[in-house]
Amino acid sequence: MSAPRLQAQGLRMAFGGLKVTDDVSLSLAPGARTALIGPNGAGKTTLVNLLSGALRPQSGAVFLDGVPVTRLSQDTRVRAGLVRTFQISRLFREMTVLDNVRTAVLHRRGLAARVFQRGAQAQSVLDDTHAALGALGLERIARRIVGTLALGEQRLVEIALALAMRPRALLLDEPAAGVPQSESGRIFDAIEQLPADLAILLIEHDMDLVFRFARHIVVLAAGALLVEGAPAAIAANDQVKQIYFGRTTHASH
């Protein structure tokens, strides 16, 4: 049996006396479509920070395809194929969509410092750039300045940047945050077109989008894993309904 694409084992993190991540383990197989949800203060952001390398756990480990990455920096994890949106997607608002995505391709290839590439190399970078744009239907706005785009379109560009890094595991950190409901469906249409073998962990407050996307849901409460399972089982779980759905229809940090 092959190793999980992304795995966390016994992650613990406390700030002062407050346990924000309390012995959390999770596993994503290649092609996983997993959503991470939980009520206010559940520890979702901290867990994603631990997975991506923004924080180092006080105990526990993170593995990518069976290889420990717990001590690696965020940038090294990105290069290894563990990519988080918003972590690497600080958009250059004054640049075009094409140039933003091309910058991500150059970064992945270690060519960011080289302003000029040889012909074949430059064409190869451009091919990768257009592949990421095409995967998200962004070719039509490739020459637009990012700062002039609607927020929903900017979110798609951020996902294109992540895709340009050729991730093996992708942490989608609230991709529809701040996006009008009329535009959020387009974002999830694009997410559904991402490579089938890419393991995706989605953190999202909109429960309609969560249940549309997820084949597996992980529920955090007070820093610990409360329950996980198929969407139908989570929706029917009494504990989840009591502490989460019973209070609000939306999860938040």
mmCIF file of C-alpha atoms in Angstrom:
data_model
loop_
_atom_site.group_PDB
_atom_site.id
_atom_site.type_symbol
_atom_site.label_atom_id
_atom_site.label_comp_id
_atom_site.label_asym_id
_atom_site.label_seq_id
_atom_site.Cartn_x
_atom_site.Cartn_y
_atom_site.Cartn_z
ATOM 1 C CA MET A 1 0.000 0.000 0.000
ATOM 2 C CA SER A 2 1.432 3.380 -0.981
ATOM 3 C CA ALA A 3 2.095 6.129 1.571
ATOM 4 C CA PRO A 4 -0.501 8.866 2.032
ATOM 5 C CA ARG A 5 0.178 11.943 -0.047
ATOM 6 C CA LEU A 6 -0.032 14.188 3.040
ATOM 7 C CA GLN A 7 -0.057 12.940 6.616
ATOM 8 C CA ALA A 8 0.005 14.575 10.041
ATOM 9 C CA GLN A 9 0.734 12.512 13.133
ATOM 10 C CA GLY A 10 0.027 13.711 16.663
ATOM 11 C CA LEU A 11 0.485 17.435 16.045
ATOM 12 C CA ARG A 12 0.488 19.516 19.213
ATOM 13 C CA MET A 13 0.792 23.277 19.612
ATOM 14 C CA ALA A 14 0.086 25.496 22.603
ATOM 15 C CA PHE A 15 0.392 29.226 23.097
ATOM 16 C CA GLY A 16 1.011 29.755 26.784
ATOM 17 C CA GLY A 17 -1.346 27.390 28.557
ATOM 18 C CA LEU A 18 -3.837 27.276 25.664
ATOM 19 C CA LYS A 19 -3.788 24.113 23.571
ATOM 20 C CA VAL A 20 -4.631 25.188 20.029
ATOM 21 C CA THR A 21 -3.662 21.908 18.368
ATOM 22 C CA ASP A 22 -4.209 18.890 20.593
ATOM 23 C CA ASP A 23 -2.825 15.602 19.237
ATOM 24 C CA VAL A 24 -4.261 16.013 15.726
ATOM 25 C CA SER A 25 -3.628 13.338 13.096
ATOM 26 C CA LEU A 26 -5.002 13.280 9.572
ATOM 27 C CA SER A 27 -4.211 11.616 6.274
ATOM 28 C CA LEU A 28 -4.858 12.571 2.648
ATOM 29 C CA ALA A 29 -4.449 10.021 -0.121
ATOM 30 C CA PRO A 30 -3.550 11.060 -3.674
ATOM 31 C CA GLY A 31 -6.694 12.582 -5.175
ATOM 32 C CA ALA A 32 -8.237 13.361 -1.774
ATOM 33 C CA ARG A 33 -10.937 16.000 -1.609
ATOM 34 C CA THR A 34 -11.036 16.711 2.123
ATOM 35 C CA ALA A 35 -12.605 19.682 3.898
ATOM 36 C CA LEU A 36 -11.443 20.963 7.289
ATOM 37 C CA ILE A 37 -14.228 22.596 9.284
ATOM 38 C CA GLY A 38 -14.999 23.555 12.880
ATOM 39 C CA PRO A 39 -16.561 26.252 15.032
ATOM 40 C CA ASN A 40 -14.921 29.523 16.043
ATOM 41 C CA GLY A 41 -11.624 28.892 17.831
ATOM 42 C CA ALA A 42 -11.416 25.279 16.666
ATOM 43 C CA GLY A 43 -7.782 25.656 15.590
ATOM 44 C CA LYS A 44 -8.172 25.319 11.831
ATOM 45 C CA THR A 45 -5.759 28.118 10.953
ATOM 46 C CA THR A 46 -3.113 26.858 13.378
ATOM 47 C CA LEU A 47 -3.363 23.341 11.957
ATOM 48 C CA VAL A 48 -2.905 24.615 8.410
ATOM 49 C CA ASN A 49 0.039 26.733 9.588
ATOM 50 C CA LEU A 50 1.598 23.572 11.040
ATOM 51 C CA LEU A 51 1.019 21.607 7.831
ATOM 52 C CA SER A 52 2.415 24.355 5.596
ATOM 53 C CA GLY A 53 5.426 25.176 7.774
ATOM 54 C CA ALA A 54 4.377 28.634 8.959
ATOM 55 C CA LEU A 55 4.545 27.141 12.465
ATOM 56 C CA ARG A 56 6.603 24.245 13.794
ATOM 57 C CA PRO A 57 4.730 21.860 16.109
ATOM 58 C CA GLN A 58 5.875 21.325 19.672
ATOM 59 C CA SER A 59 5.431 17.622 19.002
ATOM 60 C CA GLY A 60 4.214 15.431 16.166
ATOM 61 C CA ALA A 61 5.226 15.143 12.531
ATOM 62 C CA VAL A 62 4.165 16.031 8.983
ATOM 63 C CA PHE A 63 4.912 13.756 6.015
ATOM 64 C CA LEU A 64 4.659 14.315 2.264
ATOM 65 C CA ASP A 65 4.565 11.026 0.334
ATOM 66 C CA GLY A 66 6.038 9.315 3.391
ATOM 67 C CA VAL A 67 8.978 11.739 3.676
ATOM 68 C CA PRO A 68 9.142 13.824 6.881
ATOM 69 C CA VAL A 69 8.892 17.559 6.212
ATOM 70 C CA THR A 70 8.262 18.726 9.790
ATOM 71 C CA ARG A 71 11.558 20.596 10.019
ATOM 72 C CA LEU A 72 11.476 22.060 6.527
ATOM 73 C CA SER A 73 10.742 25.739 5.882
ATOM 74 C CA GLN A 74 7.598 26.886 4.099
ATOM 75 C CA ASP A 75 9.535 27.595 0.914
ATOM 76 C CA THR A 76 11.224 24.189 0.968
ATOM 77 C CA ARG A 77 7.840 22.506 1.449
ATOM 78 C CA VAL A 78 6.468 24.429 -1.520
ATOM 79 C CA ARG A 79 9.350 23.201 -3.665
ATOM 80 C CA ALA A 80 8.698 19.666 -2.422
ATOM 81 C CA GLY A 81 5.075 19.925 -3.572
ATOM 82 C CA LEU A 82 3.168 21.015 -0.446
ATOM 83 C CA VAL A 83 1.539 24.282 -1.452
ATOM 84 C CA ARG A 84 -0.874 26.568 0.384
ATOM 85 C CA THR A 85 -2.862 29.292 -1.322
ATOM 86 C CA PHE A 86 -2.215 32.780 0.028
ATOM 87 C CA GLN A 87 1.135 31.541 1.382
ATOM 88 C CA ILE A 88 2.847 31.803 -2.010
ATOM 89 C CA SER A 89 0.248 33.930 -3.752
ATOM 90 C CA ARG A 90 0.912 37.489 -2.739
ATOM 91 C CA LEU A 91 -0.284 38.885 -6.036
ATOM 92 C CA PHE A 92 1.639 41.632 -7.787
ATOM 93 C CA ARG A 93 -1.335 43.909 -8.366
ATOM 94 C CA GLU A 94 0.451 46.126 -10.876
ATOM 95 C CA MET A 95 1.474 43.170 -13.083
ATOM 96 C CA THR A 96 -0.568 41.169 -15.566
ATOM 97 C CA VAL A 97 -2.124 37.834 -14.746
ATOM 98 C CA LEU A 98 0.338 36.202 -17.158
ATOM 99 C CA ASP A 99 3.367 37.761 -15.479
ATOM 100 C CA ASN A 100 2.135 36.803 -12.004
ATOM 101 C CA VAL A 101 1.814 33.165 -12.982
ATOM 102 C CA ARG A 102 5.083 33.224 -14.937
ATOM 103 C CA THR A 103 6.818 34.514 -11.780
ATOM 104 C CA ALA A 104 5.534 31.452 -9.887
ATOM 105 C CA VAL A 105 6.851 29.135 -12.622
ATOM 106 C CA LEU A 106 10.252 30.838 -12.496
ATOM 107 C CA HIS A 107 10.290 30.489 -8.701
ATOM 108 C CA ARG A 108 9.542 26.763 -8.945
ATOM 109 C CA ARG A 109 12.360 26.314 -11.439
ATOM 110 C CA GLY A 110 14.810 28.366 -9.391
ATOM 111 C CA LEU A 111 15.050 30.935 -12.172
ATOM 112 C CA ALA A 112 13.405 33.893 -10.421
ATOM 113 C CA ALA A 113 16.668 35.865 -10.308
ATOM 114 C CA ARG A 114 17.258 35.437 -14.043
ATOM 115 C CA VAL A 115 15.517 38.175 -15.962
ATOM 116 C CA PHE A 116 16.469 36.737 -19.346
ATOM 117 C CA GLN A 117 16.283 33.066 -20.267
ATOM 118 C CA ARG A 118 17.516 31.338 -23.391
ATOM 119 C CA GLY A 119 14.945 30.761 -26.108
ATOM 120 C CA ALA A 120 14.018 27.142 -25.386
ATOM 121 C CA GLN A 121 14.000 27.764 -21.647
ATOM 122 C CA ALA A 122 11.846 30.877 -22.009
ATOM 123 C CA GLN A 123 9.379 28.964 -24.205
ATOM 124 C CA SER A 124 9.202 26.135 -21.695
ATOM 125 C CA VAL A 125 8.433 28.611 -18.889
ATOM 126 C CA LEU A 126 5.736 30.187 -21.041
ATOM 127 C CA ASP A 127 4.241 26.765 -21.820
ATOM 128 C CA ASP A 128 3.989 25.977 -18.099
ATOM 129 C CA THR A 129 2.455 29.399 -17.474
ATOM 130 C CA HIS A 130 -0.234 28.911 -20.109
ATOM 131 C CA ALA A 131 -0.966 25.407 -18.789
ATOM 132 C CA ALA A 132 -1.742 26.833 -15.324
ATOM 133 C CA LEU A 133 -3.831 29.635 -16.834
ATOM 134 C CA GLY A 134 -5.711 27.213 -19.055
ATOM 135 C CA ALA A 135 -6.505 24.863 -16.182
ATOM 136 C CA LEU A 136 -8.439 27.676 -14.496
ATOM 137 C CA GLY A 137 -9.943 29.279 -17.597
ATOM 138 C CA LEU A 138 -7.838 32.415 -17.242
ATOM 139 C CA GLU A 139 -6.376 32.675 -20.752
ATOM 140 C CA ARG A 140 -8.948 35.292 -21.711
ATOM 141 C CA ILE A 141 -7.722 37.674 -18.968
ATOM 142 C CA ALA A 142 -4.024 36.795 -19.159
ATOM 143 C CA ARG A 143 -3.060 40.324 -20.279
ATOM 144 C CA ARG A 144 -5.203 42.099 -17.679
ATOM 145 C CA ILE A 145 -3.594 43.926 -14.757
ATOM 146 C CA VAL A 146 -4.370 41.964 -11.598
ATOM 147 C CA GLY A 147 -5.367 45.077 -9.645
ATOM 148 C CA THR A 148 -8.205 45.727 -12.086
ATOM 149 C CA LEU A 149 -9.788 42.282 -11.627
ATOM 150 C CA ALA A 150 -12.834 41.424 -9.563
ATOM 151 C CA LEU A 151 -12.044 39.658 -6.291
ATOM 152 C CA GLY A 152 -13.331 36.321 -7.586
ATOM 153 C CA GLU A 153 -10.967 36.543 -10.551
ATOM 154 C CA GLN A 154 -8.069 37.409 -8.246
ATOM 155 C CA ARG A 155 -8.836 34.287 -6.198
ATOM 156 C CA LEU A 156 -8.620 32.228 -9.399
ATOM 157 C CA VAL A 157 -5.248 33.801 -10.187
ATOM 158 C CA GLU A 158 -4.052 32.848 -6.686
ATOM 159 C CA ILE A 159 -5.062 29.235 -7.343
ATOM 160 C CA ALA A 160 -3.299 29.394 -10.723
ATOM 161 C CA LEU A 161 -0.115 30.508 -8.930
ATOM 162 C CA ALA A 162 -0.415 27.533 -6.611
ATOM 163 C CA LEU A 163 -0.999 25.201 -9.558
ATOM 164 C CA ALA A 164 2.054 26.632 -11.334
ATOM 165 C CA MET A 165 4.116 25.306 -8.427
ATOM 166 C CA ARG A 166 3.032 21.768 -9.476
ATOM 167 C CA PRO A 167 1.789 20.742 -6.035
ATOM 168 C CA ARG A 168 1.274 17.175 -4.918
ATOM 169 C CA ALA A 169 -0.789 18.388 -1.954
ATOM 170 C CA LEU A 170 -2.704 21.676 -2.043
ATOM 171 C CA LEU A 171 -4.051 23.488 1.013
ATOM 172 C CA LEU A 172 -6.868 25.749 -0.191
ATOM 173 C CA ASP A 173 -7.229 28.346 2.546
ATOM 174 C CA GLU A 174 -10.740 29.827 2.208
ATOM 175 C CA PRO A 175 -10.589 30.384 -1.560
ATOM 176 C CA ALA A 176 -14.033 32.052 -1.566
ATOM 177 C CA ALA A 177 -13.294 34.429 1.339
ATOM 178 C CA GLY A 178 -14.754 37.856 0.612
ATOM 179 C CA VAL A 179 -16.027 36.769 -2.779
ATOM 180 C CA PRO A 180 -19.680 37.565 -3.602
ATOM 181 C CA GLN A 181 -21.840 34.458 -3.599
ATOM 182 C CA SER A 182 -22.554 35.016 -7.278
ATOM 183 C CA GLU A 183 -18.826 34.484 -8.014
ATOM 184 C CA SER A 184 -17.968 31.722 -5.521
ATOM 185 C CA GLY A 185 -19.529 29.032 -7.698
ATOM 186 C CA ARG A 186 -17.067 29.845 -10.456
ATOM 187 C CA ILE A 187 -14.166 29.323 -8.072
ATOM 188 C CA PHE A 188 -15.446 25.887 -7.154
ATOM 189 C CA ASP A 189 -16.119 25.038 -10.789
ATOM 190 C CA ALA A 190 -12.407 25.689 -11.339
ATOM 191 C CA ILE A 191 -11.368 23.683 -8.267
ATOM 192 C CA GLU A 192 -13.351 20.708 -9.537
ATOM 193 C CA GLN A 193 -11.230 20.775 -12.705
ATOM 194 C CA LEU A 194 -7.902 20.485 -10.852
ATOM 195 C CA PRO A 195 -5.786 17.345 -11.491
ATOM 196 C CA ALA A 196 -7.492 14.189 -10.248
ATOM 197 C CA ASP A 197 -4.395 12.895 -8.426
ATOM 198 C CA LEU A 198 -3.829 16.159 -6.521
ATOM 199 C CA ALA A 199 -4.594 15.816 -2.798
ATOM 200 C CA ILE A 200 -6.609 18.850 -1.673
ATOM 201 C CA LEU A 201 -7.409 20.022 1.845
ATOM 202 C CA LEU A 202 -10.027 22.788 1.778
ATOM 203 C CA ILE A 203 -10.581 25.211 4.645
ATOM 204 C CA GLU A 204 -13.845 27.022 3.970
ATOM 205 C CA HIS A 205 -16.558 28.700 6.045
ATOM 206 C CA ASP A 206 -19.361 28.332 3.489
ATOM 207 C CA MET A 207 -20.984 24.998 4.276
ATOM 208 C CA ASP A 208 -22.774 24.793 0.927
ATOM 209 C CA LEU A 209 -19.381 24.919 -0.784
ATOM 210 C CA VAL A 210 -17.888 22.434 1.697
ATOM 211 C CA PHE A 211 -20.563 19.835 0.990
ATOM 212 C CA ARG A 212 -20.314 20.454 -2.739
ATOM 213 C CA PHE A 213 -16.552 19.895 -2.726
ATOM 214 C CA ALA A 214 -15.736 17.300 -0.075
ATOM 215 C CA ARG A 215 -15.688 13.544 -0.241
ATOM 216 C CA HIS A 216 -14.300 13.482 3.292
ATOM 217 C CA ILE A 217 -14.708 16.008 6.129
ATOM 218 C CA VAL A 218 -12.529 16.543 9.189
ATOM 219 C CA VAL A 219 -14.130 18.414 12.096
ATOM 220 C CA LEU A 220 -12.005 20.206 14.692
ATOM 221 C CA ALA A 221 -13.255 21.448 18.060
ATOM 222 C CA ALA A 222 -11.138 23.105 20.758
ATOM 223 C CA GLY A 223 -7.960 22.164 18.907
ATOM 224 C CA ALA A 224 -8.728 18.453 18.739
ATOM 225 C CA LEU A 225 -10.163 16.212 16.052
ATOM 226 C CA LEU A 226 -13.827 15.737 16.960
ATOM 227 C CA VAL A 227 -14.911 13.452 14.142
ATOM 228 C CA GLU A 228 -14.165 12.711 10.484
ATOM 229 C CA GLY A 229 -15.984 10.878 7.758
ATOM 230 C CA ALA A 230 -18.105 11.117 4.626
ATOM 231 C CA PRO A 231 -20.222 14.278 4.239
ATOM 232 C CA ALA A 232 -23.511 12.448 4.910
ATOM 233 C CA ALA A 233 -22.149 10.990 8.145
ATOM 234 C CA ILE A 234 -20.847 14.369 9.298
ATOM 235 C CA ALA A 235 -24.155 16.092 8.544
ATOM 236 C CA ALA A 236 -25.982 13.448 10.591
ATOM 237 C CA ASN A 237 -23.539 13.375 13.517
ATOM 238 C CA ASP A 238 -25.206 14.494 16.770
ATOM 239 C CA GLN A 239 -22.006 15.949 18.235
ATOM 240 C CA VAL A 240 -21.398 18.027 15.145
ATOM 241 C CA LYS A 241 -24.975 19.245 15.067
ATOM 242 C CA GLN A 242 -24.891 20.154 18.742
ATOM 243 C CA ILE A 243 -21.650 22.140 18.869
ATOM 244 C CA TYR A 244 -21.518 23.398 15.329
ATOM 245 C CA PHE A 245 -24.503 23.281 13.013
ATOM 246 C CA GLY A 246 -26.924 23.917 15.855
ATOM 247 C CA ARG A 247 -25.422 27.335 16.506
ATOM 248 C CA THR A 248 -24.657 28.608 13.060
ATOM 249 C CA THR A 249 -24.760 27.671 9.397
ATOM 250 C CA HIS A 250 -21.225 28.955 8.878
ATOM 251 C CA ALA A 251 -17.887 27.962 10.342
ATOM 252 C CA SER A 252 -15.388 30.672 11.073
ATOM 253 C CA HIS A 253 -11.952 31.017 12.587
#
